[in-house]
């Protein structure tokens, strides 16, 4: 029995709920996991504001269990199958979940083909819808607990999704550096320990390569099981946390830049030394990275990058700090390395 085990007494009825959940971008990356979605190391991310998934969930009580899903109006049977399996997996926590039929309509605010991961915002939104239903069926009225349970359930759908439930900087995975951190759900990083410079940040995603990723995250995580550098990497993530804690407090942007870029390159290095090996960067990714480094050397301005498990580049820069100069450089010099002049402009403010 855990605190998330569902109550056995409930009364179900037809319901329609809508929820929205943003995507997130990790600074210290989750890469490698154990059974039941337990992360191999702690991670921390910024929750975005513009890139979101909006989801409408209709529940028809007492009908035979089935799931129909629509993405941007188009029926997606493959996604429905994934959700059915997910619902079966979490029945222990929501005992009513298989007692009805679902129609789930979902849309992303970012382009579908962009390669921006939709699993974090997608599972985040679904978990929020499920908790709305759960609260109404079980009569629970504890919003803080419901959010924690939504994060717990989102994690079982996609690990990084559990961080999207909270705004600001969010931690997932147990670390001695953050009180209350857990492998089972995410916790917001205490805002009084964050220097002002990190509370208002831009994340512009350069769409270097649109379309399907060459390796799915589940395959990628699996490759860490046999990666000869895995244990050292997991250890390093813990070390990065203790460095980051001081950086966040002091506002040392140069150390922040160094740490965040190192994390992104480590993720890609892990893929390069996996068996089989993957190179997820494209020519454009490398060109952009070199130009950013050159620009920083010349101007000393805080423009830097992080990467997901793909070729796109997330350009990070604090809001208000010579923003216009940075934006001009991005448009004039970096945009040309994207596939279709693709850039998604997001922001984090808290
Ligand atoms: C590189 O959360 O997509 O974005 O748990 O298998 O669904 P699953 O993986 P997922 O992995 C995300 C990996 C990452 C880093 C991160 O977000 O921390």
mmCIF file of C-alpha atoms and ligand atoms in Angstrom:
data_model
loop_
_atom_site.group_PDB
_atom_site.id
_atom_site.type_symbol
_atom_site.label_atom_id
_atom_site.label_comp_id
_atom_site.label_asym_id
_atom_site.label_seq_id
_atom_site.Cartn_x
_atom_site.Cartn_y
_atom_site.Cartn_z
ATOM 1 C CA UNK A 1 0.000 0.000 0.000
ATOM 2 C CA UNK A 2 1.316 3.424 -0.818
ATOM 3 C CA UNK A 3 -0.159 6.853 -0.177
ATOM 4 C CA UNK A 4 -1.266 6.792 -3.840
ATOM 5 C CA UNK A 5 -3.244 3.526 -3.679
ATOM 6 C CA UNK A 6 -6.792 4.334 -4.731
ATOM 7 C CA UNK A 7 -9.795 4.314 -2.413
ATOM 8 C CA UNK A 8 -12.023 1.284 -2.866
ATOM 9 C CA UNK A 9 -15.230 3.251 -2.392
ATOM 10 C CA UNK A 10 -16.202 5.483 -5.269
ATOM 11 C CA UNK A 11 -19.215 6.381 -7.315
ATOM 12 C CA UNK A 12 -18.652 6.887 -11.012
ATOM 13 C CA UNK A 13 -20.680 8.982 -13.460
ATOM 14 C CA UNK A 14 -20.315 10.384 -16.989
ATOM 15 C CA UNK A 15 -17.835 13.267 -17.031
ATOM 16 C CA UNK A 16 -16.098 15.598 -19.409
ATOM 17 C CA UNK A 17 -12.964 17.423 -18.253
ATOM 18 C CA UNK A 18 -10.348 19.540 -20.011
ATOM 19 C CA UNK A 19 -6.825 20.221 -18.856
ATOM 20 C CA UNK A 20 -3.699 21.786 -20.205
ATOM 21 C CA UNK A 21 -0.079 20.955 -19.397
ATOM 22 C CA UNK A 22 3.174 22.519 -20.604
ATOM 23 C CA UNK A 23 6.313 20.786 -21.845
ATOM 24 C CA UNK A 24 9.617 21.105 -19.992
ATOM 25 C CA UNK A 25 13.309 21.297 -20.799
ATOM 26 C CA UNK A 26 15.816 19.549 -18.553
ATOM 27 C CA UNK A 27 18.999 21.251 -17.349
ATOM 28 C CA UNK A 28 20.321 18.159 -15.546
ATOM 29 C CA UNK A 29 19.102 15.302 -17.696
ATOM 30 C CA UNK A 30 17.230 12.126 -16.847
ATOM 31 C CA UNK A 31 18.864 9.441 -18.992
ATOM 32 C CA UNK A 32 18.697 5.873 -17.742
ATOM 33 C CA UNK A 33 16.011 4.232 -15.599
ATOM 34 C CA UNK A 34 15.186 1.117 -13.595
ATOM 35 C CA UNK A 35 11.986 -0.918 -13.394
ATOM 36 C CA UNK A 36 8.719 0.942 -12.706
ATOM 37 C CA UNK A 37 10.029 4.224 -14.084
ATOM 38 C CA UNK A 38 12.555 4.826 -11.333
ATOM 39 C CA UNK A 39 15.164 7.283 -12.635
ATOM 40 C CA UNK A 40 18.842 6.321 -12.479
ATOM 41 C CA UNK A 41 19.702 9.874 -11.403
ATOM 42 C CA UNK A 42 18.008 13.073 -10.271
ATOM 43 C CA UNK A 43 17.047 15.661 -12.906
ATOM 44 C CA UNK A 44 15.845 19.252 -12.929
ATOM 45 C CA UNK A 45 13.984 21.160 -15.633
ATOM 46 C CA UNK A 46 12.357 24.433 -16.487
ATOM 47 C CA UNK A 47 8.645 24.160 -17.183
ATOM 48 C CA UNK A 48 7.819 26.005 -20.402
ATOM 49 C CA UNK A 49 4.847 28.291 -20.950
ATOM 50 C CA UNK A 50 4.024 28.311 -24.657
ATOM 51 C CA UNK A 51 4.586 24.671 -25.684
ATOM 52 C CA UNK A 52 1.570 22.902 -24.202
ATOM 53 C CA UNK A 53 -0.840 20.054 -24.715
ATOM 54 C CA UNK A 54 -4.555 20.728 -24.315
ATOM 55 C CA UNK A 55 -6.609 17.632 -23.594
ATOM 56 C CA UNK A 56 -10.314 16.949 -23.355
ATOM 57 C CA UNK A 57 -11.276 13.663 -21.725
ATOM 58 C CA UNK A 58 -14.799 12.282 -21.933
ATOM 59 C CA UNK A 59 -15.634 9.388 -19.641
ATOM 60 C CA UNK A 60 -18.686 7.197 -20.205
ATOM 61 C CA UNK A 61 -19.291 5.373 -16.943
ATOM 62 C CA UNK A 62 -20.165 1.660 -16.872
ATOM 63 C CA UNK A 63 -19.456 1.096 -20.562
ATOM 64 C CA UNK A 64 -16.979 -1.560 -21.659
ATOM 65 C CA UNK A 65 -13.397 -0.305 -21.159
ATOM 66 C CA UNK A 66 -12.018 1.218 -24.366
ATOM 67 C CA UNK A 67 -10.059 4.300 -25.390
ATOM 68 C CA UNK A 68 -10.445 6.412 -28.526
ATOM 69 C CA UNK A 69 -7.885 9.174 -29.087
ATOM 70 C CA UNK A 70 -7.775 12.103 -31.488
ATOM 71 C CA UNK A 71 -4.699 14.236 -32.086
ATOM 72 C CA UNK A 72 -5.547 17.594 -33.652
ATOM 73 C CA UNK A 73 -8.859 16.152 -34.856
ATOM 74 C CA UNK A 74 -7.359 13.028 -36.428
ATOM 75 C CA UNK A 75 -8.042 9.623 -34.914
ATOM 76 C CA UNK A 76 -4.836 7.975 -33.634
ATOM 77 C CA UNK A 77 -5.428 4.271 -32.864
ATOM 78 C CA UNK A 78 -1.750 3.680 -31.995
ATOM 79 C CA UNK A 79 -1.850 6.350 -29.326
ATOM 80 C CA UNK A 80 -5.123 4.873 -28.012
ATOM 81 C CA UNK A 81 -3.411 1.507 -27.587
ATOM 82 C CA UNK A 82 -0.604 3.149 -25.618
ATOM 83 C CA UNK A 83 -3.114 4.906 -23.357
ATOM 84 C CA UNK A 84 -5.111 1.678 -22.821
ATOM 85 C CA UNK A 85 -1.951 -0.061 -21.623
ATOM 86 C CA UNK A 86 -1.110 2.909 -19.437
ATOM 87 C CA UNK A 87 -4.584 2.874 -17.829
ATOM 88 C CA UNK A 88 -4.266 -0.862 -17.125
ATOM 89 C CA UNK A 89 -0.902 -0.237 -15.489
ATOM 90 C CA UNK A 90 -2.249 2.371 -13.076
ATOM 91 C CA UNK A 91 -5.474 0.634 -11.983
ATOM 92 C CA UNK A 92 -4.067 0.081 -8.475
ATOM 93 C CA UNK A 93 -3.984 3.855 -8.008
ATOM 94 C CA UNK A 94 -7.318 4.616 -9.713
ATOM 95 C CA UNK A 95 -9.538 1.548 -9.061
ATOM 96 C CA UNK A 96 -12.364 2.940 -11.237
ATOM 97 C CA UNK A 97 -10.192 3.501 -14.286
ATOM 98 C CA UNK A 98 -11.166 0.415 -16.296
ATOM 99 C CA UNK A 99 -14.894 0.852 -15.607
ATOM 100 C CA UNK A 100 -15.826 2.947 -18.606
ATOM 101 C CA UNK A 101 -15.127 4.184 -22.085
ATOM 102 C CA UNK A 102 -12.940 7.188 -22.958
ATOM 103 C CA UNK A 103 -12.830 9.638 -25.830
ATOM 104 C CA UNK A 104 -9.687 11.717 -25.551
ATOM 105 C CA UNK A 105 -9.113 14.720 -27.793
ATOM 106 C CA UNK A 106 -5.740 16.322 -27.612
ATOM 107 C CA UNK A 107 -3.796 19.049 -29.406
ATOM 108 C CA UNK A 108 -0.365 20.588 -29.028
ATOM 109 C CA UNK A 109 0.352 24.304 -29.301
ATOM 110 C CA UNK A 110 3.631 23.489 -31.051
ATOM 111 C CA UNK A 111 3.988 21.964 -34.527
ATOM 112 C CA UNK A 112 3.464 18.200 -34.551
ATOM 113 C CA UNK A 113 6.425 17.534 -36.851
ATOM 114 C CA UNK A 114 8.794 19.766 -34.877
ATOM 115 C CA UNK A 115 10.514 16.973 -32.979
ATOM 116 C CA UNK A 116 9.634 18.743 -29.722
ATOM 117 C CA UNK A 117 8.765 15.980 -27.279
ATOM 118 C CA UNK A 118 5.042 15.868 -26.668
ATOM 119 C CA UNK A 119 5.149 12.967 -24.213
ATOM 120 C CA UNK A 120 5.861 15.208 -21.208
ATOM 121 C CA UNK A 121 3.025 17.645 -21.845
ATOM 122 C CA UNK A 122 0.801 14.852 -23.204
ATOM 123 C CA UNK A 123 1.031 12.551 -20.195
ATOM 124 C CA UNK A 124 0.988 15.556 -17.880
ATOM 125 C CA UNK A 125 -2.364 16.666 -19.303
ATOM 126 C CA UNK A 126 -3.810 13.138 -19.202
ATOM 127 C CA UNK A 127 -2.734 12.672 -15.578
ATOM 128 C CA UNK A 128 -4.354 16.000 -14.668
ATOM 129 C CA UNK A 129 -7.626 14.924 -16.346
ATOM 130 C CA UNK A 130 -7.520 11.587 -14.482
ATOM 131 C CA UNK A 131 -7.070 13.330 -11.142
ATOM 132 C CA UNK A 132 -10.055 15.553 -11.881
ATOM 133 C CA UNK A 133 -12.131 12.430 -12.415
ATOM 134 C CA UNK A 134 -10.630 10.747 -9.360
ATOM 135 C CA UNK A 135 -11.402 13.716 -7.114
ATOM 136 C CA UNK A 136 -14.977 13.817 -8.315
ATOM 137 C CA UNK A 137 -15.518 10.033 -7.916
ATOM 138 C CA UNK A 138 -13.765 9.654 -4.554
ATOM 139 C CA UNK A 139 -14.859 12.967 -3.081
ATOM 140 C CA UNK A 140 -11.239 13.913 -2.332
ATOM 141 C CA UNK A 141 -10.675 17.622 -1.853
ATOM 142 C CA UNK A 142 -6.971 18.101 -1.318
ATOM 143 C CA UNK A 143 -5.543 19.987 -4.328
ATOM 144 C CA UNK A 144 -1.925 19.682 -3.126
ATOM 145 C CA UNK A 145 -2.181 15.913 -2.801
ATOM 146 C CA UNK A 146 -3.986 15.633 -6.168
ATOM 147 C CA UNK A 147 -1.151 17.481 -7.879
ATOM 148 C CA UNK A 148 1.404 15.198 -6.271
ATOM 149 C CA UNK A 149 -0.599 12.147 -7.325
ATOM 150 C CA UNK A 150 -0.923 13.556 -10.869
ATOM 151 C CA UNK A 151 2.870 13.913 -10.965
ATOM 152 C CA UNK A 152 3.227 10.336 -9.669
ATOM 153 C CA UNK A 153 0.865 9.023 -12.367
ATOM 154 C CA UNK A 154 2.365 11.153 -15.149
ATOM 155 C CA UNK A 155 5.747 9.598 -14.335
ATOM 156 C CA UNK A 156 4.321 6.132 -14.989
ATOM 157 C CA UNK A 157 3.329 7.358 -18.487
ATOM 158 C CA UNK A 158 6.588 9.120 -19.314
ATOM 159 C CA UNK A 159 9.301 9.917 -16.769
ATOM 160 C CA UNK A 160 9.966 13.531 -17.697
ATOM 161 C CA UNK A 161 6.196 14.239 -17.665
ATOM 162 C CA UNK A 162 6.124 14.229 -13.861
ATOM 163 C CA UNK A 163 8.122 17.492 -13.844
ATOM 164 C CA UNK A 164 5.603 19.297 -16.072
ATOM 165 C CA UNK A 165 2.970 19.392 -13.330
ATOM 166 C CA UNK A 166 4.712 22.245 -11.553
ATOM 167 C CA UNK A 167 5.797 25.664 -12.693
ATOM 168 C CA UNK A 168 9.332 27.050 -12.534
ATOM 169 C CA UNK A 169 12.341 24.847 -11.809
ATOM 170 C CA UNK A 170 11.275 21.304 -10.965
ATOM 171 C CA UNK A 171 13.213 18.344 -9.551
ATOM 172 C CA UNK A 172 12.563 14.651 -10.037
ATOM 173 C CA UNK A 173 14.695 11.937 -8.454
ATOM 174 C CA UNK A 174 16.040 11.689 -4.955
ATOM 175 C CA UNK A 175 18.986 13.934 -4.162
ATOM 176 C CA UNK A 176 20.432 15.029 -0.827
ATOM 177 C CA UNK A 177 20.550 18.542 -2.267
ATOM 178 C CA UNK A 178 16.766 19.027 -2.361
ATOM 179 C CA UNK A 179 14.554 18.350 0.671
ATOM 180 C CA UNK A 180 11.520 16.257 -0.168
ATOM 181 C CA UNK A 181 12.893 15.146 -3.567
ATOM 182 C CA UNK A 182 11.663 11.707 -4.613
ATOM 183 C CA UNK A 183 12.078 9.089 -7.326
ATOM 184 C CA UNK A 184 8.298 8.707 -7.413
ATOM 185 C CA UNK A 185 7.107 12.234 -8.205
ATOM 186 C CA UNK A 186 8.468 15.690 -8.904
ATOM 187 C CA UNK A 187 8.838 18.600 -6.482
ATOM 188 C CA UNK A 188 9.214 22.288 -7.258
ATOM 189 C CA UNK A 189 12.671 23.665 -6.501
ATOM 190 C CA UNK A 190 12.256 26.146 -3.608
ATOM 191 C CA UNK A 191 11.872 29.552 -5.200
ATOM 192 C CA UNK A 192 13.542 31.408 -2.323
ATOM 193 C CA UNK A 193 16.740 29.586 -3.280
ATOM 194 C CA UNK A 194 16.681 30.846 -6.877
ATOM 195 C CA UNK A 195 18.428 34.079 -7.849
ATOM 196 C CA UNK A 196 16.293 36.516 -9.790
ATOM 197 C CA UNK A 197 18.301 36.083 -13.006
ATOM 198 C CA UNK A 198 17.043 32.486 -13.314
ATOM 199 C CA UNK A 199 13.379 33.361 -12.831
ATOM 200 C CA UNK A 200 12.821 34.912 -16.197
ATOM 201 C CA UNK A 201 14.393 33.014 -19.042
ATOM 202 C CA UNK A 202 13.879 32.492 -22.762
ATOM 203 C CA UNK A 203 14.012 29.127 -24.502
ATOM 204 C CA UNK A 204 13.945 29.408 -28.300
ATOM 205 C CA UNK A 205 13.907 26.022 -29.954
ATOM 206 C CA UNK A 206 15.671 25.941 -33.317
ATOM 207 C CA UNK A 207 14.041 23.230 -35.412
ATOM 208 C CA UNK A 208 17.200 21.859 -37.033
ATOM 209 C CA UNK A 209 15.558 18.622 -38.048
ATOM 210 C CA UNK A 210 11.817 18.150 -38.099
ATOM 211 C CA UNK A 211 10.111 14.768 -37.900
ATOM 212 C CA UNK A 212 10.527 11.525 -36.018
ATOM 213 C CA UNK A 213 13.551 11.069 -33.801
ATOM 214 C CA UNK A 214 16.019 8.366 -34.864
ATOM 215 C CA UNK A 215 15.892 6.783 -31.403
ATOM 216 C CA UNK A 216 12.943 6.807 -29.008
ATOM 217 C CA UNK A 217 13.638 7.795 -25.402
ATOM 218 C CA UNK A 218 12.693 4.348 -24.114
ATOM 219 C CA UNK A 219 15.285 2.756 -26.387
ATOM 220 C CA UNK A 220 17.767 5.464 -25.360
ATOM 221 C CA UNK A 221 17.219 4.876 -21.639
ATOM 222 C CA UNK A 222 17.622 1.129 -22.237
ATOM 223 C CA UNK A 223 21.028 1.654 -23.823
ATOM 224 C CA UNK A 224 22.322 3.000 -20.506
ATOM 225 C CA UNK A 225 21.984 -0.542 -19.065
ATOM 226 C CA UNK A 226 25.051 -1.640 -21.007
ATOM 227 C CA UNK A 227 26.853 1.686 -21.379
ATOM 228 C CA UNK A 228 30.339 1.379 -19.841
ATOM 229 C CA UNK A 229 30.195 5.006 -18.648
ATOM 230 C CA UNK A 230 26.718 4.808 -17.122
ATOM 231 C CA UNK A 231 27.656 4.596 -13.426
ATOM 232 C CA UNK A 232 30.030 7.531 -13.714
ATOM 233 C CA UNK A 233 27.327 9.530 -15.493
ATOM 234 C CA UNK A 234 24.727 8.824 -12.788
ATOM 235 C CA UNK A 235 27.262 9.896 -10.167
ATOM 236 C CA UNK A 236 28.039 13.060 -12.087
ATOM 237 C CA UNK A 237 24.369 14.052 -12.171
ATOM 238 C CA UNK A 238 24.428 14.050 -8.335
ATOM 239 C CA UNK A 239 27.572 16.170 -8.366
ATOM 240 C CA UNK A 240 25.969 18.576 -10.853
ATOM 241 C CA UNK A 241 23.072 19.023 -8.432
ATOM 242 C CA UNK A 242 25.316 20.192 -5.636
ATOM 243 C CA UNK A 243 27.068 22.650 -7.999
ATOM 244 C CA UNK A 244 23.753 23.855 -9.389
ATOM 245 C CA UNK A 245 22.361 24.517 -5.929
ATOM 246 C CA UNK A 246 25.102 27.092 -5.284
ATOM 247 C CA UNK A 247 24.799 28.581 -8.764
ATOM 248 C CA UNK A 248 21.048 29.044 -8.465
ATOM 249 C CA UNK A 249 21.471 30.815 -5.158
ATOM 250 C CA UNK A 250 24.360 33.085 -6.165
ATOM 251 C CA UNK A 251 23.220 33.969 -9.687
ATOM 252 C CA UNK A 252 26.545 32.900 -11.222
ATOM 253 C CA UNK A 253 25.423 32.814 -14.848
ATOM 254 C CA UNK A 254 28.793 31.746 -16.287
ATOM 255 C CA UNK A 255 28.919 28.628 -14.138
ATOM 256 C CA UNK A 256 25.269 27.979 -15.024
ATOM 257 C CA UNK A 257 26.110 28.114 -18.731
ATOM 258 C CA UNK A 258 29.051 25.749 -18.297
ATOM 259 C CA UNK A 259 27.005 23.232 -16.323
ATOM 260 C CA UNK A 260 23.958 23.276 -18.611
ATOM 261 C CA UNK A 261 25.974 22.875 -21.821
ATOM 262 C CA UNK A 262 28.073 20.117 -20.233
ATOM 263 C CA UNK A 263 24.905 18.225 -19.292
ATOM 264 C CA UNK A 264 23.549 18.468 -22.850
ATOM 265 C CA UNK A 265 26.824 17.304 -24.399
ATOM 266 C CA UNK A 266 27.082 14.454 -21.876
ATOM 267 C CA UNK A 267 23.635 13.191 -22.921
ATOM 268 C CA UNK A 268 24.786 13.132 -26.540
ATOM 269 C CA UNK A 269 28.156 11.616 -25.603
ATOM 270 C CA UNK A 270 26.306 8.784 -23.836
ATOM 271 C CA UNK A 271 24.448 8.043 -27.062
ATOM 272 C CA UNK A 272 27.681 8.074 -29.053
ATOM 273 C CA UNK A 273 29.299 5.474 -26.784
ATOM 274 C CA UNK A 274 26.205 3.250 -26.541
ATOM 275 C CA UNK A 275 25.938 -0.063 -28.334
ATOM 276 C CA UNK A 276 24.525 0.450 -30.929
ATOM 277 C CA UNK A 277 25.862 3.994 -31.191
ATOM 278 C CA UNK A 278 23.724 6.976 -32.167
ATOM 279 C CA UNK A 279 24.752 10.430 -33.316
ATOM 280 C CA UNK A 280 21.695 12.587 -32.727
ATOM 281 C CA UNK A 281 23.211 15.892 -33.819
ATOM 282 C CA UNK A 282 22.994 17.036 -37.434
ATOM 283 C CA UNK A 283 25.350 19.360 -39.308
ATOM 284 C CA UNK A 284 23.109 22.276 -38.346
ATOM 285 C CA UNK A 285 23.322 21.379 -34.651
ATOM 286 C CA UNK A 286 27.123 21.567 -34.725
ATOM 287 C CA UNK A 287 27.142 24.774 -36.774
ATOM 288 C CA UNK A 288 24.829 26.443 -34.261
ATOM 289 C CA UNK A 289 26.883 25.284 -31.257
ATOM 290 C CA UNK A 290 30.107 26.606 -32.776
ATOM 291 C CA UNK A 291 28.509 29.933 -33.634
ATOM 292 C CA UNK A 292 27.142 30.290 -30.092
ATOM 293 C CA UNK A 293 30.605 29.638 -28.631
ATOM 294 C CA UNK A 294 32.167 32.153 -31.023
ATOM 295 C CA UNK A 295 29.527 34.747 -30.223
ATOM 296 C CA UNK A 296 30.022 34.312 -26.485
ATOM 297 C CA UNK A 297 33.785 34.649 -26.817
ATOM 298 C CA UNK A 298 33.409 37.884 -28.783
ATOM 299 C CA UNK A 299 30.590 39.535 -26.843
ATOM 300 C CA UNK A 300 30.568 37.886 -23.417
ATOM 301 C CA UNK A 301 26.771 37.802 -23.676
ATOM 302 C CA UNK A 302 24.865 34.937 -21.986
ATOM 303 C CA UNK A 303 23.533 32.989 -24.961
ATOM 304 C CA UNK A 304 23.867 29.216 -24.525
ATOM 305 C CA UNK A 305 22.224 25.945 -25.422
ATOM 306 C CA UNK A 306 20.814 22.685 -24.214
ATOM 307 C CA UNK A 307 19.738 19.673 -26.251
ATOM 308 C CA UNK A 308 17.097 17.000 -26.026
ATOM 309 C CA UNK A 309 17.696 13.522 -27.361
ATOM 310 C CA UNK A 310 17.539 14.897 -30.909
ATOM 311 C CA UNK A 311 19.072 17.441 -33.295
ATOM 312 C CA UNK A 312 17.092 20.530 -32.286
ATOM 313 C CA UNK A 313 18.875 23.202 -30.267
ATOM 314 C CA UNK A 314 17.251 24.922 -27.290
ATOM 315 C CA UNK A 315 18.729 28.424 -27.104
ATOM 316 C CA UNK A 316 18.661 29.720 -23.566
ATOM 317 C CA UNK A 317 19.118 33.352 -22.561
ATOM 318 C CA UNK A 318 17.927 35.404 -19.604
ATOM 319 C CA UNK A 319 15.106 37.824 -20.302
ATOM 320 C CA UNK A 320 16.000 41.526 -20.189
ATOM 321 C CA UNK A 321 19.741 40.999 -20.600
ATOM 322 C CA UNK A 322 20.537 42.650 -23.958
ATOM 323 C CA UNK A 323 17.665 40.572 -25.305
ATOM 324 C CA UNK A 324 17.428 42.551 -28.546
ATOM 325 C CA UNK A 325 21.108 41.937 -29.452
ATOM 326 C CA UNK A 326 20.746 38.228 -28.775
ATOM 327 C CA UNK A 327 17.534 37.956 -30.741
ATOM 328 C CA UNK A 328 19.057 39.739 -33.721
ATOM 329 C CA UNK A 329 22.038 37.359 -33.681
ATOM 330 C CA UNK A 330 19.734 34.350 -33.556
ATOM 331 C CA UNK A 331 17.629 35.509 -36.474
ATOM 332 C CA UNK A 332 20.568 36.647 -38.628
ATOM 333 C CA UNK A 333 23.081 33.917 -37.876
ATOM 334 C CA UNK A 334 21.428 30.837 -36.436
ATOM 335 C CA UNK A 335 18.056 30.538 -38.124
ATOM 336 C CA UNK A 336 19.715 29.638 -41.440
ATOM 337 C CA UNK A 337 20.727 26.273 -39.947
ATOM 338 C CA UNK A 338 17.132 25.162 -39.393
ATOM 339 C CA UNK A 339 15.234 23.041 -41.879
ATOM 340 C CA UNK A 340 12.386 25.448 -42.653
ATOM 341 C CA UNK A 341 13.239 28.618 -40.730
ATOM 342 C CA UNK A 342 11.612 26.834 -37.827
ATOM 343 C CA UNK A 343 11.854 28.365 -34.391
ATOM 344 C CA UNK A 344 9.494 27.967 -31.446
ATOM 345 C CA UNK A 345 9.830 30.821 -28.973
ATOM 346 C CA UNK A 346 9.115 29.863 -25.414
ATOM 347 C CA UNK A 347 9.691 31.513 -22.095
ATOM 348 C CA UNK A 348 9.829 30.699 -18.375
ATOM 349 C CA UNK A 349 8.747 33.293 -15.843
ATOM 350 C CA UNK A 350 7.996 32.644 -12.219
HETATM 351 C C1 LIG B 1 16.489 13.514 -22.902
HETATM 352 O O1 LIG B 1 10.699 11.132 -20.250
HETATM 353 O O2 LIG B 1 10.759 10.897 -22.752
HETATM 354 O O3 LIG B 1 14.383 14.523 -22.482
HETATM 355 O O4 LIG B 1 10.342 7.876 -19.311
HETATM 356 O O5 LIG B 1 10.859 6.606 -21.383
HETATM 357 O O6 LIG B 1 9.032 8.325 -21.402
HETATM 358 P P1 LIG B 1 10.361 7.898 -20.821
HETATM 359 O O7 LIG B 1 11.441 8.970 -21.284
HETATM 360 P P2 LIG B 1 11.343 10.539 -21.432
HETATM 361 O O8 LIG B 1 12.914 10.903 -21.430
HETATM 362 C C2 LIG B 1 13.327 12.223 -21.513
HETATM 363 C C3 LIG B 1 14.774 12.299 -21.647
HETATM 364 C C4 LIG B 1 15.345 13.679 -21.918
HETATM 365 C C5 LIG B 1 15.918 14.292 -20.644
HETATM 366 C C6 LIG B 1 14.949 14.839 -19.641
HETATM 367 O O9 LIG B 1 13.876 15.347 -20.012
HETATM 368 O O10 LIG B 1 15.312 14.815 -18.448
#
